[in-house]
Amino acid sequence: MKTYAELLADASQRVPQIMPWDLAERIARGDAPLVLDVREPAEFAQSHIDGSLNVPRGVLEAACEWDYDDTVPALAGGRERAIVVVCRSGQRSLLAADVMGQLGFRDVVSLKTGVRGWNDFEQRLVDTSGRVVDGDDAQAALEPRVRPDQRRPR
């Protein structure tokens, strides 16, 4: 049996990761990849990278294939397309990018620090209405919230 940390470590051996400034540079020079945000819809609604596509991690595999209720044509037909997968911190995106590689996606990477790192790099985030989200407001919403009952027993 593997731990979550071990799954992440294994995936990091197979999945290239980029930093926020790498993605910002690609966008600025007009070489923008498809930015795939695998967070839950409520997380995405609060703040996301402008122009990103939201496909929650829980339906990703079906979204990548034709003929399913969850099929997303931009993914199902995009196995040759450059894709940067993002989440809050870079962990879910790493696992999602790993699965996408197994599904035959040829140019998929994970944003190492996630949307938190994008915000820390002072890049623009928007909400679902397209309104720019203040970086400090986004920071508060993106912070981890581990409750006491979620901590490892001592």
mmCIF file of C-alpha atoms in Angstrom:
data_model
loop_
_atom_site.group_PDB
_atom_site.id
_atom_site.type_symbol
_atom_site.label_atom_id
_atom_site.label_comp_id
_atom_site.label_asym_id
_atom_site.label_seq_id
_atom_site.Cartn_x
_atom_site.Cartn_y
_atom_site.Cartn_z
ATOM 1 C CA MET A 1 0.000 0.000 0.000
ATOM 2 C CA LYS A 2 1.275 3.470 -0.888
ATOM 3 C CA THR A 3 0.701 6.713 0.944
ATOM 4 C CA TYR A 4 -0.489 9.872 -0.770
ATOM 5 C CA ALA A 5 3.039 11.287 -0.484
ATOM 6 C CA GLU A 6 4.420 8.178 -2.204
ATOM 7 C CA LEU A 7 1.865 8.462 -5.021
ATOM 8 C CA LEU A 8 2.932 12.083 -5.532
ATOM 9 C CA ALA A 9 6.611 11.153 -5.498
ATOM 10 C CA ASP A 10 6.009 8.414 -8.091
ATOM 11 C CA ALA A 11 4.008 10.741 -10.336
ATOM 12 C CA SER A 12 6.702 13.418 -10.098
ATOM 13 C CA GLN A 13 9.116 10.958 -11.744
ATOM 14 C CA ARG A 14 6.880 10.780 -14.835
ATOM 15 C CA VAL A 15 5.253 14.203 -15.084
ATOM 16 C CA PRO A 16 7.137 17.366 -16.031
ATOM 17 C CA GLN A 17 6.345 20.315 -13.782
ATOM 18 C CA ILE A 18 6.594 23.998 -14.595
ATOM 19 C CA MET A 19 6.611 27.065 -12.388
ATOM 20 C CA PRO A 20 4.149 29.979 -12.583
ATOM 21 C CA TRP A 21 6.663 32.225 -14.356
ATOM 22 C CA ASP A 22 7.098 29.562 -17.064
ATOM 23 C CA LEU A 23 3.356 29.518 -17.713
ATOM 24 C CA ALA A 24 3.127 33.326 -17.589
ATOM 25 C CA GLU A 25 5.937 33.557 -20.150
ATOM 26 C CA ARG A 26 4.207 31.114 -22.503
ATOM 27 C CA ILE A 27 0.947 33.036 -22.239
ATOM 28 C CA ALA A 28 2.702 36.389 -22.768
ATOM 29 C CA ARG A 29 4.473 35.233 -25.922
ATOM 30 C CA GLY A 30 1.232 33.880 -27.407
ATOM 31 C CA ASP A 31 2.185 30.230 -26.945
ATOM 32 C CA ALA A 32 -0.637 29.633 -24.473
ATOM 33 C CA PRO A 33 -1.384 25.984 -23.719
ATOM 34 C CA LEU A 34 -4.781 24.755 -22.624
ATOM 35 C CA VAL A 35 -4.866 25.453 -18.881
ATOM 36 C CA LEU A 36 -6.873 22.685 -17.241
ATOM 37 C CA ASP A 37 -8.014 23.375 -13.671
ATOM 38 C CA VAL A 38 -8.930 20.134 -11.885
ATOM 39 C CA ARG A 39 -10.270 21.699 -8.695
ATOM 40 C CA GLU A 40 -13.879 21.379 -7.651
ATOM 41 C CA PRO A 41 -16.363 23.826 -9.231
ATOM 42 C CA ALA A 42 -16.755 25.865 -6.014
ATOM 43 C CA GLU A 43 -12.979 26.346 -5.781
ATOM 44 C CA PHE A 44 -12.790 27.316 -9.449
ATOM 45 C CA ALA A 45 -15.669 29.792 -9.047
ATOM 46 C CA GLN A 46 -13.800 31.729 -6.341
ATOM 47 C CA SER A 47 -10.637 32.297 -8.364
ATOM 48 C CA HIS A 48 -8.925 30.771 -11.361
ATOM 49 C CA ILE A 49 -6.458 31.549 -14.116
ATOM 50 C CA ASP A 50 -8.276 33.538 -16.779
ATOM 51 C CA GLY A 51 -9.222 31.350 -19.740
ATOM 52 C CA SER A 52 -8.719 28.059 -17.915
ATOM 53 C CA LEU A 53 -11.036 25.095 -18.356
ATOM 54 C CA ASN A 54 -12.537 23.512 -15.230
ATOM 55 C CA VAL A 55 -12.831 19.724 -15.214
ATOM 56 C CA PRO A 56 -12.933 18.367 -11.653
ATOM 57 C CA ARG A 57 -10.445 15.595 -10.879
ATOM 58 C CA GLY A 58 -13.294 13.213 -10.080
ATOM 59 C CA VAL A 59 -14.561 13.130 -13.688
ATOM 60 C CA LEU A 60 -11.267 13.676 -15.503
ATOM 61 C CA GLU A 61 -10.884 10.243 -17.078
ATOM 62 C CA ALA A 62 -14.400 10.282 -18.551
ATOM 63 C CA ALA A 63 -13.954 13.906 -19.647
ATOM 64 C CA CYS A 64 -10.904 12.834 -21.675
ATOM 65 C CA GLU A 65 -12.828 10.209 -23.657
ATOM 66 C CA TRP A 66 -15.604 10.427 -26.235
ATOM 67 C CA ASP A 67 -19.101 9.037 -25.616
ATOM 68 C CA TYR A 68 -19.473 9.748 -21.896
ATOM 69 C CA ASP A 69 -21.828 12.105 -20.077
ATOM 70 C CA ASP A 70 -18.740 13.935 -18.784
ATOM 71 C CA THR A 71 -16.924 14.148 -22.148
ATOM 72 C CA VAL A 72 -15.225 17.514 -22.705
ATOM 73 C CA PRO A 73 -14.485 17.814 -26.444
ATOM 74 C CA ALA A 74 -11.450 20.064 -25.885
ATOM 75 C CA LEU A 75 -9.881 17.201 -23.933
ATOM 76 C CA ALA A 76 -11.207 14.190 -25.823
ATOM 77 C CA GLY A 77 -9.876 15.640 -29.056
ATOM 78 C CA GLY A 78 -6.771 17.231 -27.586
ATOM 79 C CA ARG A 79 -4.231 14.475 -27.012
ATOM 80 C CA GLU A 80 -1.644 16.313 -29.142
ATOM 81 C CA ARG A 81 -2.339 19.717 -27.588
ATOM 82 C CA ALA A 82 -0.068 21.349 -24.989
ATOM 83 C CA ILE A 83 -1.859 21.204 -21.637
ATOM 84 C CA VAL A 84 -0.901 22.628 -18.246
ATOM 85 C CA VAL A 85 -2.873 21.043 -15.409
ATOM 86 C CA VAL A 86 -3.453 23.182 -12.313
ATOM 87 C CA CYS A 87 -5.041 22.783 -8.896
ATOM 88 C CA ARG A 88 -4.710 24.668 -5.614
ATOM 89 C CA SER A 89 -1.217 23.497 -4.630
ATOM 90 C CA GLY A 90 0.128 21.307 -7.427
ATOM 91 C CA GLN A 91 -0.691 17.924 -5.929
ATOM 92 C CA ARG A 92 -4.014 17.009 -7.561
ATOM 93 C CA SER A 93 -2.701 18.417 -10.820
ATOM 94 C CA LEU A 94 0.365 16.183 -10.628
ATOM 95 C CA LEU A 95 -1.787 13.063 -10.241
ATOM 96 C CA ALA A 96 -4.206 14.263 -12.938
ATOM 97 C CA ALA A 97 -1.366 14.913 -15.400
ATOM 98 C CA ASP A 98 0.015 11.449 -14.650
ATOM 99 C CA VAL A 99 -3.329 9.846 -15.508
ATOM 100 C CA MET A 100 -3.595 11.954 -18.651
ATOM 101 C CA GLY A 101 -0.190 10.665 -19.737
ATOM 102 C CA GLN A 102 -1.479 7.118 -19.275
ATOM 103 C CA LEU A 103 -4.484 8.065 -21.420
ATOM 104 C CA GLY A 104 -2.179 9.074 -24.272
ATOM 105 C CA PHE A 105 -1.824 12.827 -23.840
ATOM 106 C CA ARG A 106 1.576 13.704 -25.285
ATOM 107 C CA ASP A 107 2.318 17.216 -23.989
ATOM 108 C CA VAL A 108 0.877 17.519 -20.501
ATOM 109 C CA VAL A 109 2.615 19.143 -17.533
ATOM 110 C CA SER A 110 1.612 20.150 -14.028
ATOM 111 C CA LEU A 111 1.870 23.642 -12.527
ATOM 112 C CA LYS A 112 4.161 22.854 -9.603
ATOM 113 C CA THR A 113 2.835 25.383 -7.101
ATOM 114 C CA GLY A 114 -0.751 25.450 -8.337
ATOM 115 C CA VAL A 115 -3.031 28.452 -8.249
ATOM 116 C CA ARG A 116 -1.521 29.413 -4.881
ATOM 117 C CA GLY A 117 1.871 29.852 -6.526
ATOM 118 C CA TRP A 118 0.307 31.678 -9.470
ATOM 119 C CA ASN A 119 -1.231 34.121 -7.000
ATOM 120 C CA ASP A 120 2.044 34.390 -5.034
ATOM 121 C CA PHE A 121 3.740 35.317 -8.337
ATOM 122 C CA GLU A 122 1.148 38.116 -8.509
ATOM 123 C CA GLN A 123 -0.521 36.861 -11.648
ATOM 124 C CA ARG A 124 -4.122 37.668 -12.473
ATOM 125 C CA LEU A 125 -6.949 35.502 -11.147
ATOM 126 C CA VAL A 126 -10.628 35.931 -12.001
ATOM 127 C CA ASP A 127 -13.915 34.620 -10.661
ATOM 128 C CA THR A 128 -16.630 33.007 -12.783
ATOM 129 C CA SER A 129 -18.094 36.406 -13.691
ATOM 130 C CA GLY A 130 -14.715 37.455 -15.103
ATOM 131 C CA ARG A 131 -14.085 39.945 -12.298
ATOM 132 C CA VAL A 132 -10.434 40.207 -11.285
ATOM 133 C CA VAL A 133 -9.934 38.756 -7.802
ATOM 134 C CA ASP A 134 -7.764 40.729 -5.395
ATOM 135 C CA GLY A 135 -4.584 38.773 -4.634
ATOM 136 C CA ASP A 136 -5.028 39.062 -0.863
ATOM 137 C CA ASP A 137 -8.608 37.789 -1.092
ATOM 138 C CA ALA A 138 -7.459 34.893 -3.262
ATOM 139 C CA GLN A 139 -4.651 34.107 -0.817
ATOM 140 C CA ALA A 140 -7.095 33.728 2.055
ATOM 141 C CA ALA A 141 -9.300 31.365 0.038
ATOM 142 C CA LEU A 142 -6.322 29.310 -1.185
ATOM 143 C CA GLU A 143 -4.759 28.645 2.229
ATOM 144 C CA PRO A 144 -4.841 25.041 3.489
ATOM 145 C CA ARG A 145 -7.344 24.417 6.242
ATOM 146 C CA VAL A 146 -6.328 21.253 8.076
ATOM 147 C CA ARG A 147 -8.640 20.781 11.049
ATOM 148 C CA PRO A 148 -7.317 19.267 14.294
ATOM 149 C CA ASP A 149 -9.253 16.036 13.676
ATOM 150 C CA GLN A 150 -7.469 15.667 10.321
ATOM 151 C CA ARG A 151 -4.017 15.649 11.896
ATOM 152 C CA ARG A 152 -2.109 12.407 12.394
ATOM 153 C CA PRO A 153 -2.689 11.003 15.880
ATOM 154 C CA ARG A 154 0.357 11.234 18.136
#
